[in-house]
XYZ file of C-alpha atoms in Angstrom:
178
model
C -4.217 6.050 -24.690
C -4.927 9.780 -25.206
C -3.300 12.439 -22.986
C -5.074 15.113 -21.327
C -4.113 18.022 -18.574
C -0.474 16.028 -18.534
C -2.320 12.686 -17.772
C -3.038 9.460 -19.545
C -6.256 8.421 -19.916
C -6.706 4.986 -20.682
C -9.557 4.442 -22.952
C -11.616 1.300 -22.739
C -11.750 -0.943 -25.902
C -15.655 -1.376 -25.514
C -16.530 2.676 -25.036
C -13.740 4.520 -26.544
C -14.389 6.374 -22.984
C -11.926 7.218 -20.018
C -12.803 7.967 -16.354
C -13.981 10.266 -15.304
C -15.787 11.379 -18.525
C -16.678 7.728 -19.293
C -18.120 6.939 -15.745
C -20.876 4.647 -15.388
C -21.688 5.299 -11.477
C -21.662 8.134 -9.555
C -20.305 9.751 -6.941
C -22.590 12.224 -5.893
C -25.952 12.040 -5.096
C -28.892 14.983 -4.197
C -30.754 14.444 -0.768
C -33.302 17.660 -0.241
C -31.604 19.640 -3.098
C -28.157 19.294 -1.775
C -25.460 17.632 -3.212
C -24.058 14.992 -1.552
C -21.332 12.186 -1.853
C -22.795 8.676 -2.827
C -20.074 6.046 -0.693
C -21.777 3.734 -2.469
C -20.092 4.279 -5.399
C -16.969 6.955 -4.260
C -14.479 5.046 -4.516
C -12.030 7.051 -1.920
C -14.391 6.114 0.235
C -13.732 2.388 -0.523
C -10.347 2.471 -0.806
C -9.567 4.328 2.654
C -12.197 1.993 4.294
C -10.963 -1.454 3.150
C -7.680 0.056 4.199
C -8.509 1.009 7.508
C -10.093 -2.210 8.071
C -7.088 -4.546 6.899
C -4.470 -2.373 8.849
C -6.584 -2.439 12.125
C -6.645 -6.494 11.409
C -3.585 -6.923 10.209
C -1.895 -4.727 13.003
C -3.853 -6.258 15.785
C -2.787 -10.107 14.468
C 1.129 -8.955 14.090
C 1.001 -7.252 17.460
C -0.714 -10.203 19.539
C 2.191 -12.350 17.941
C 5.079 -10.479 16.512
C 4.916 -7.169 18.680
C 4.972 -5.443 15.870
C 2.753 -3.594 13.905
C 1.396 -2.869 10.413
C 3.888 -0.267 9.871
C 6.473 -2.364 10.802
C 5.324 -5.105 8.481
C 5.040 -2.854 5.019
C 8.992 -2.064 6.172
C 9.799 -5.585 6.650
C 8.612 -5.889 3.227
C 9.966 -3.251 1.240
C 13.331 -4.691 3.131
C 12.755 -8.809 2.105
C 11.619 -7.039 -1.550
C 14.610 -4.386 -1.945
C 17.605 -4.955 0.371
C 20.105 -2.503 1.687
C 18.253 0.329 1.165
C 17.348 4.150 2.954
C 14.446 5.001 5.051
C 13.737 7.334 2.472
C 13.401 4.837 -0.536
C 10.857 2.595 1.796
C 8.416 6.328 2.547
C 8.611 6.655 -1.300
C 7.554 3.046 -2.327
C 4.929 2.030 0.792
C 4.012 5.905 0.966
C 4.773 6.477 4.221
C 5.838 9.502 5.842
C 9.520 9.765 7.359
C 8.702 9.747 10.622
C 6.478 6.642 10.873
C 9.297 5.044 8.541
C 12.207 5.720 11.208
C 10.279 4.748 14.181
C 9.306 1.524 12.749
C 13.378 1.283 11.701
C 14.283 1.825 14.945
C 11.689 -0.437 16.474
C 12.639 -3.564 14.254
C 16.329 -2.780 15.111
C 15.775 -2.685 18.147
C 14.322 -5.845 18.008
C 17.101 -7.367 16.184
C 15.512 -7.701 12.694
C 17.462 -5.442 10.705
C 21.264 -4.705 9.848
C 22.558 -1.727 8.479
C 25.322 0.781 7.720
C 25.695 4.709 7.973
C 26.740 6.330 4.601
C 30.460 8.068 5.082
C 29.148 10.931 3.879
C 26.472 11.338 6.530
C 26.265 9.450 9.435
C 22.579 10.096 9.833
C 21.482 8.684 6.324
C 21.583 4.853 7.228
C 21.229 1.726 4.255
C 19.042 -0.806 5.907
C 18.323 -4.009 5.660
C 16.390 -8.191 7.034
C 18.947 -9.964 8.900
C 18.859 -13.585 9.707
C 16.070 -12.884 12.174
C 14.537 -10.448 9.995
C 13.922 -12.594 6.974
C 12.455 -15.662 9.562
C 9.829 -12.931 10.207
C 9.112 -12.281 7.341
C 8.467 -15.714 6.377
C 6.279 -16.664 8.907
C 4.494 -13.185 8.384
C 4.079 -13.128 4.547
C 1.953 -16.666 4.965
C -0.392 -14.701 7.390
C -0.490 -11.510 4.894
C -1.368 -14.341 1.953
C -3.911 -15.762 3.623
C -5.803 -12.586 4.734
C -5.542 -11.454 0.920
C -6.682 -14.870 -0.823
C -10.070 -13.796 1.819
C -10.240 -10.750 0.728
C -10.609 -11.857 -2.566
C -12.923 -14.794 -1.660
C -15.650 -14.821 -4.982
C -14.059 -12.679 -7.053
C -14.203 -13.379 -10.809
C -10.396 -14.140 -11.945
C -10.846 -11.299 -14.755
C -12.596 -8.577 -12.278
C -10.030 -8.855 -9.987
C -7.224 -8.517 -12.650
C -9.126 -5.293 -14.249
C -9.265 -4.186 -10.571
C -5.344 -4.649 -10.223
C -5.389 -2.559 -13.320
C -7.398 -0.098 -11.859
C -5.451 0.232 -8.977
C -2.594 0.639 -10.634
C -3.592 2.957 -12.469
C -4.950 5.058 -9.736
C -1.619 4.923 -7.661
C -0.113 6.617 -10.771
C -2.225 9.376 -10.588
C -2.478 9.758 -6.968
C 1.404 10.409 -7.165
C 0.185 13.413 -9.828
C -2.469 14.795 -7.459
């Protein structure tokens, strides 16, 4: 890896190149002597629209049985994956903001999913985490969440979709840097 403007670059072994010097595609395009953005290959443009499409899925599915939504499913998540911890620590690992993080607290509490404890110091900061009920959610829910990913990845090659994990990865780090 080589650094540059505070960032790694991660060179590919057949190029010696890094993105974005070392593109292939591109993401612009020129219609009547305008440039323009190609979707085809802008990749915001894919991420944000496979996300929209498997939250609007995945939302409408946990709704119609669970009565709850996506939202309330990445926190029943980061719960099962990292018990007995803060609202805050679930917005900085799912990215999402405070707001949408304590309604969806409140909701699954409400709902009897969740446990949890007020810090001494201050009573608003709460540690959170899948009770009994919550973790039989999460069960049934995570075999739902498997099955819509093992179709999203329906005929990809084994070692595309691991240099697209790596990818991904990648671009989460430098999202955070952004």
């Amino acid at each position: 890896m080589t650094q540059s403007k505070g960032r790694k670059n991660h060179v590919t072994a057949e190029t010696g190149e890094t993105c974005p010097e070392g593109r292939i595609s591109s993401s612009i395009t020129t219609r009547d002597g305008v440039e323009i953005l190609d979707i085809s290959n802008y990749i915001p443009f894919f991420l944000s629209s496979i996300n929209n499409a498997l939250s609007r899925g995945a939302s409408a599915i946990y709704r119609e049985r669970f009565g709850i939504g996506i939202t309330e499913w990445r926190t029943i998540s980061m719960l099962a994956i990292e018990p007995k911890i803060t609202a805050a620590r679930i917005c900085e690992v799912v990215n999402l903001d405070k707001a949408a993080a304590s309604r969806a607290l409140a909701t699954l509490d409400e709902m009897g999913y969740l446990g949890s404890v007020s810090a001494e110091t201050d009573p608003r900061k709460r540690t959170w985490w899948l009770n009994e009920k919550g973790y039989m959610l999460h069960a049934t829910i995570i075999e739902i969440a498997l099955t819509r990913e093992k179709a999203l990845i329906d005929g990809i090659d084994p070692q595309d979709l691991e240099a697209a994990i790596r990818a991904m990865r990648i671009m989460m780090s430098n999202v955070r840097l952004m």
